[in-house]
Amino acid sequence: MITPEQPFTLPDAELTRHPQRTVAVNRVASALAVLSSSALLGGLAAGVATLAYTVVIKTRDWHHVLDWWDPKMALICLLPPAVYAWRWNRIKADWQFRGYHLGNEELYVRNGLLNRSLSVLAYARIQEVTVYSGPIQRRFNLATLTVRSAGGSDVIADLDPVVAQQLRDRLTELARLRREPV
């Protein structure tokens, strides 16, 4: 099992994990992306190869068009399942690296397995907190929270909708309290 190391851990705080069903959501989204891009690229490759063959041969006899196909080219068909198998395992490992923590003065957000990040957002700098949910997320009863500040935005993806709403309200309240003059 892969575990986060410094500087991606908080010594005195435990990050709140996302629900386990986020793994299923990301696997479905990944499958749709791999299948659609594979179909698009496969159709494009077959069309270009057929067009190139007909231009080079300059024939309109379509029963010879399929002669360009070589059985070794069928190995290309194994590439999308291999990519998806790699993504399948990476999605589960990536879930273990994602989390957030509400500190005394700031929000900590950790993301990424290969490209890791730990963001710290001061409550006083938070300008906007948004909750939204896409069609796949709605199917699995999940939502995404986006926190915008002057320096950019951070996303806490795949939360329970109730938790996301409570977190939005809490962050809004904390931001309002921190901005008020003392």
Tab-separated table of C-alpha atoms in Angstrom:
chain	number	residue	atom	x	y	z
A	1	MET	CA	0.000	0.000	0.000
A	2	ILE	CA	1.253	3.471	-0.903
A	3	THR	CA	1.202	6.010	1.920
A	4	PRO	CA	1.634	9.781	1.749
A	5	GLU	CA	4.933	11.187	2.961
A	6	GLN	CA	6.121	14.658	3.926
A	7	PRO	CA	5.274	17.349	2.811
A	8	PHE	CA	1.878	15.828	1.913
A	9	THR	CA	0.883	14.869	5.452
A	10	LEU	CA	-0.268	16.961	8.395
A	11	PRO	CA	1.532	16.017	11.609
A	12	ASP	CA	-1.255	17.018	14.005
A	13	ALA	CA	-4.356	16.465	11.870
A	14	GLU	CA	-6.153	13.619	10.183
A	15	LEU	CA	-7.556	14.337	6.722
A	16	THR	CA	-11.210	13.534	6.110
A	17	ARG	CA	-11.506	10.884	3.419
A	18	HIS	CA	-13.998	10.886	0.596
A	19	PRO	CA	-16.669	8.150	0.477
A	20	GLN	CA	-15.575	4.766	-0.896
A	21	ARG	CA	-18.126	5.006	-3.715
A	22	THR	CA	-16.002	7.749	-5.307
A	23	VAL	CA	-13.804	4.950	-6.618
A	24	ALA	CA	-16.783	3.578	-8.578
A	25	VAL	CA	-17.643	7.037	-9.933
A	26	ASN	CA	-14.125	7.625	-11.171
A	27	ARG	CA	-13.905	4.145	-12.670
A	28	VAL	CA	-17.140	4.701	-14.617
A	29	ALA	CA	-15.933	8.100	-15.838
A	30	SER	CA	-12.581	6.613	-16.823
A	31	ALA	CA	-14.249	3.747	-18.687
A	32	LEU	CA	-16.403	6.185	-20.651
A	33	ALA	CA	-13.381	8.313	-21.531
A	34	VAL	CA	-11.248	5.338	-22.622
A	35	LEU	CA	-14.050	3.750	-24.638
A	36	SER	CA	-15.051	6.950	-26.419
A	37	SER	CA	-11.481	7.954	-27.247
A	38	SER	CA	-10.703	4.386	-28.390
A	39	ALA	CA	-13.722	4.333	-30.693
A	40	LEU	CA	-12.848	7.743	-32.109
A	41	LEU	CA	-9.178	6.939	-32.654
A	42	GLY	CA	-9.940	3.458	-34.002
A	43	GLY	CA	-12.425	4.795	-36.537
A	44	LEU	CA	-10.049	7.571	-37.536
A	45	ALA	CA	-7.134	5.136	-37.946
A	46	ALA	CA	-9.207	2.715	-40.023
A	47	GLY	CA	-10.464	5.552	-42.217
A	48	VAL	CA	-7.002	7.022	-42.767
A	49	ALA	CA	-5.469	3.603	-43.507
A	50	THR	CA	-8.241	2.741	-45.961
A	51	LEU	CA	-7.978	6.135	-47.649
A	52	ALA	CA	-4.194	5.820	-47.898
A	53	TYR	CA	-4.520	2.360	-49.399
A	54	THR	CA	-7.043	3.453	-52.014
A	55	VAL	CA	-4.985	6.526	-52.957
A	56	VAL	CA	-1.751	4.519	-53.300
A	57	ILE	CA	-3.309	1.656	-55.234
A	58	LYS	CA	-5.689	3.939	-57.179
A	59	THR	CA	-8.306	1.267	-57.378
A	60	ARG	CA	-12.041	1.387	-56.968
A	61	ASP	CA	-12.251	-2.360	-56.528
A	62	TRP	CA	-13.348	-2.395	-52.864
A	63	HIS	CA	-12.766	-6.106	-52.248
A	64	HIS	CA	-8.999	-5.387	-52.299
A	65	VAL	CA	-9.279	-2.611	-49.697
A	66	LEU	CA	-9.197	-5.098	-46.818
A	67	ASP	CA	-5.869	-6.586	-47.974
A	68	TRP	CA	-3.950	-3.942	-45.967
A	69	TRP	CA	-5.079	-5.464	-42.678
A	70	ASP	CA	-2.393	-7.464	-40.922
A	71	PRO	CA	-3.205	-9.729	-37.947
A	72	LYS	CA	-0.389	-8.065	-35.976
A	73	MET	CA	-2.341	-4.813	-36.142
A	74	ALA	CA	-4.932	-6.482	-33.923
A	75	LEU	CA	-2.476	-5.973	-31.040
A	76	ILE	CA	-3.362	-2.282	-31.230
A	77	CYS	CA	-6.806	-3.303	-30.003
A	78	LEU	CA	-5.222	-4.416	-26.719
A	79	LEU	CA	-3.968	-0.917	-25.935
A	80	PRO	CA	-7.283	0.557	-24.626
A	81	PRO	CA	-7.930	-2.360	-22.216
A	82	ALA	CA	-4.341	-2.037	-20.965
A	83	VAL	CA	-4.791	1.696	-20.377
A	84	TYR	CA	-8.070	1.083	-18.588
A	85	ALA	CA	-6.542	-1.664	-16.399
A	86	TRP	CA	-3.780	0.742	-15.380
A	87	ARG	CA	-6.351	3.462	-14.610
A	88	TRP	CA	-8.526	0.963	-12.682
A	89	ASN	CA	-5.800	0.312	-10.119
A	90	ARG	CA	-4.578	3.909	-10.050
A	91	ILE	CA	-8.065	5.210	-9.222
A	92	LYS	CA	-8.211	3.082	-6.048
A	93	ALA	CA	-4.730	4.222	-4.969
A	94	ASP	CA	-5.561	7.843	-5.813
A	95	TRP	CA	-8.588	7.699	-3.507
A	96	GLN	CA	-6.278	7.029	-0.550
A	97	PHE	CA	-4.383	10.271	-1.236
A	98	ARG	CA	-7.399	12.572	-1.429
A	99	GLY	CA	-8.757	14.350	1.604
A	100	TYR	CA	-9.387	17.635	3.370
A	101	HIS	CA	-9.107	19.088	6.866
A	102	LEU	CA	-10.636	22.161	8.475
A	103	GLY	CA	-7.915	23.718	10.615
A	104	ASN	CA	-8.179	26.636	13.026
A	105	GLU	CA	-7.320	29.285	10.425
A	106	GLU	CA	-7.121	27.414	7.114
A	107	LEU	CA	-8.492	24.628	4.941
A	108	TYR	CA	-6.098	21.856	3.854
A	109	VAL	CA	-6.834	19.967	0.609
A	110	ARG	CA	-4.702	17.018	-0.541
A	111	ASN	CA	-4.984	15.525	-4.053
A	112	GLY	CA	-3.049	13.353	-6.440
A	113	LEU	CA	-1.186	10.089	-6.593
A	114	LEU	CA	1.398	10.770	-9.277
A	115	ASN	CA	1.230	14.566	-9.147
A	116	ARG	CA	0.660	15.223	-5.466
A	117	SER	CA	-0.449	18.484	-3.929
A	118	LEU	CA	-1.343	19.788	-0.496
A	119	SER	CA	-3.099	23.165	-0.696
A	120	VAL	CA	-3.619	25.482	2.248
A	121	LEU	CA	-6.370	28.109	1.930
A	122	ALA	CA	-6.715	30.762	4.610
A	123	TYR	CA	-10.346	31.301	5.550
A	124	ALA	CA	-9.908	35.085	5.326
A	125	ARG	CA	-8.973	34.809	1.625
A	126	ILE	CA	-11.931	32.637	0.567
A	127	GLN	CA	-14.185	34.548	-1.829
A	128	GLU	CA	-16.612	31.942	-3.144
A	129	VAL	CA	-17.671	28.409	-2.236
A	130	THR	CA	-19.680	26.427	-4.812
A	131	VAL	CA	-21.295	22.984	-4.708
A	132	TYR	CA	-22.175	21.206	-7.953
A	133	SER	CA	-22.875	17.680	-9.154
A	134	GLY	CA	-22.538	16.139	-12.609
A	135	PRO	CA	-24.753	13.365	-14.008
A	136	ILE	CA	-22.459	10.508	-12.959
A	137	GLN	CA	-21.999	12.053	-9.524
A	138	ARG	CA	-25.771	12.420	-9.105
A	139	ARG	CA	-26.199	8.760	-10.007
A	140	PHE	CA	-23.836	7.831	-7.160
A	141	ASN	CA	-25.189	10.537	-4.798
A	142	LEU	CA	-22.017	12.665	-4.751
A	143	ALA	CA	-21.141	16.342	-5.171
A	144	THR	CA	-18.068	18.521	-5.752
A	145	LEU	CA	-17.121	21.544	-3.655
A	146	THR	CA	-15.085	24.344	-5.270
A	147	VAL	CA	-13.387	26.949	-3.084
A	148	ARG	CA	-12.228	30.100	-4.884
A	149	SER	CA	-9.843	32.677	-3.489
A	150	ALA	CA	-7.768	35.519	-4.893
A	151	GLY	CA	-4.952	33.076	-5.644
A	152	GLY	CA	-7.025	30.525	-7.566
A	153	SER	CA	-9.368	27.709	-6.701
A	154	ASP	CA	-9.271	24.292	-5.107
A	155	VAL	CA	-11.673	21.421	-5.607
A	156	ILE	CA	-12.852	18.822	-3.131
A	157	ALA	CA	-14.435	16.287	-5.452
A	158	ASP	CA	-16.855	13.456	-4.733
A	159	LEU	CA	-18.323	14.322	-1.341
A	160	ASP	CA	-21.695	13.317	0.031
A	161	PRO	CA	-24.119	16.098	-0.991
A	162	VAL	CA	-25.135	16.737	2.618
A	163	VAL	CA	-21.488	16.939	3.717
A	164	ALA	CA	-20.697	19.233	0.779
A	165	GLN	CA	-23.565	21.558	1.723
A	166	GLN	CA	-22.525	21.596	5.393
A	167	LEU	CA	-18.909	22.220	4.404
A	168	ARG	CA	-19.984	25.050	2.080
A	169	ASP	CA	-21.992	26.682	4.883
A	170	ARG	CA	-19.160	26.217	7.400
A	171	LEU	CA	-16.500	27.633	5.047
A	172	THR	CA	-18.728	30.592	4.203
A	173	GLU	CA	-19.278	31.287	7.897
A	174	LEU	CA	-15.562	30.962	8.717
A	175	ALA	CA	-14.611	33.229	5.809
A	176	ARG	CA	-17.116	35.861	6.946
A	177	LEU	CA	-15.864	35.712	10.554
A	178	ARG	CA	-12.180	35.975	9.550
A	179	ARG	CA	-12.770	38.992	7.309
A	180	GLU	CA	-14.593	41.036	9.925
A	181	PRO	CA	-12.448	43.643	11.664
A	182	VAL	CA	-11.485	42.712	15.212
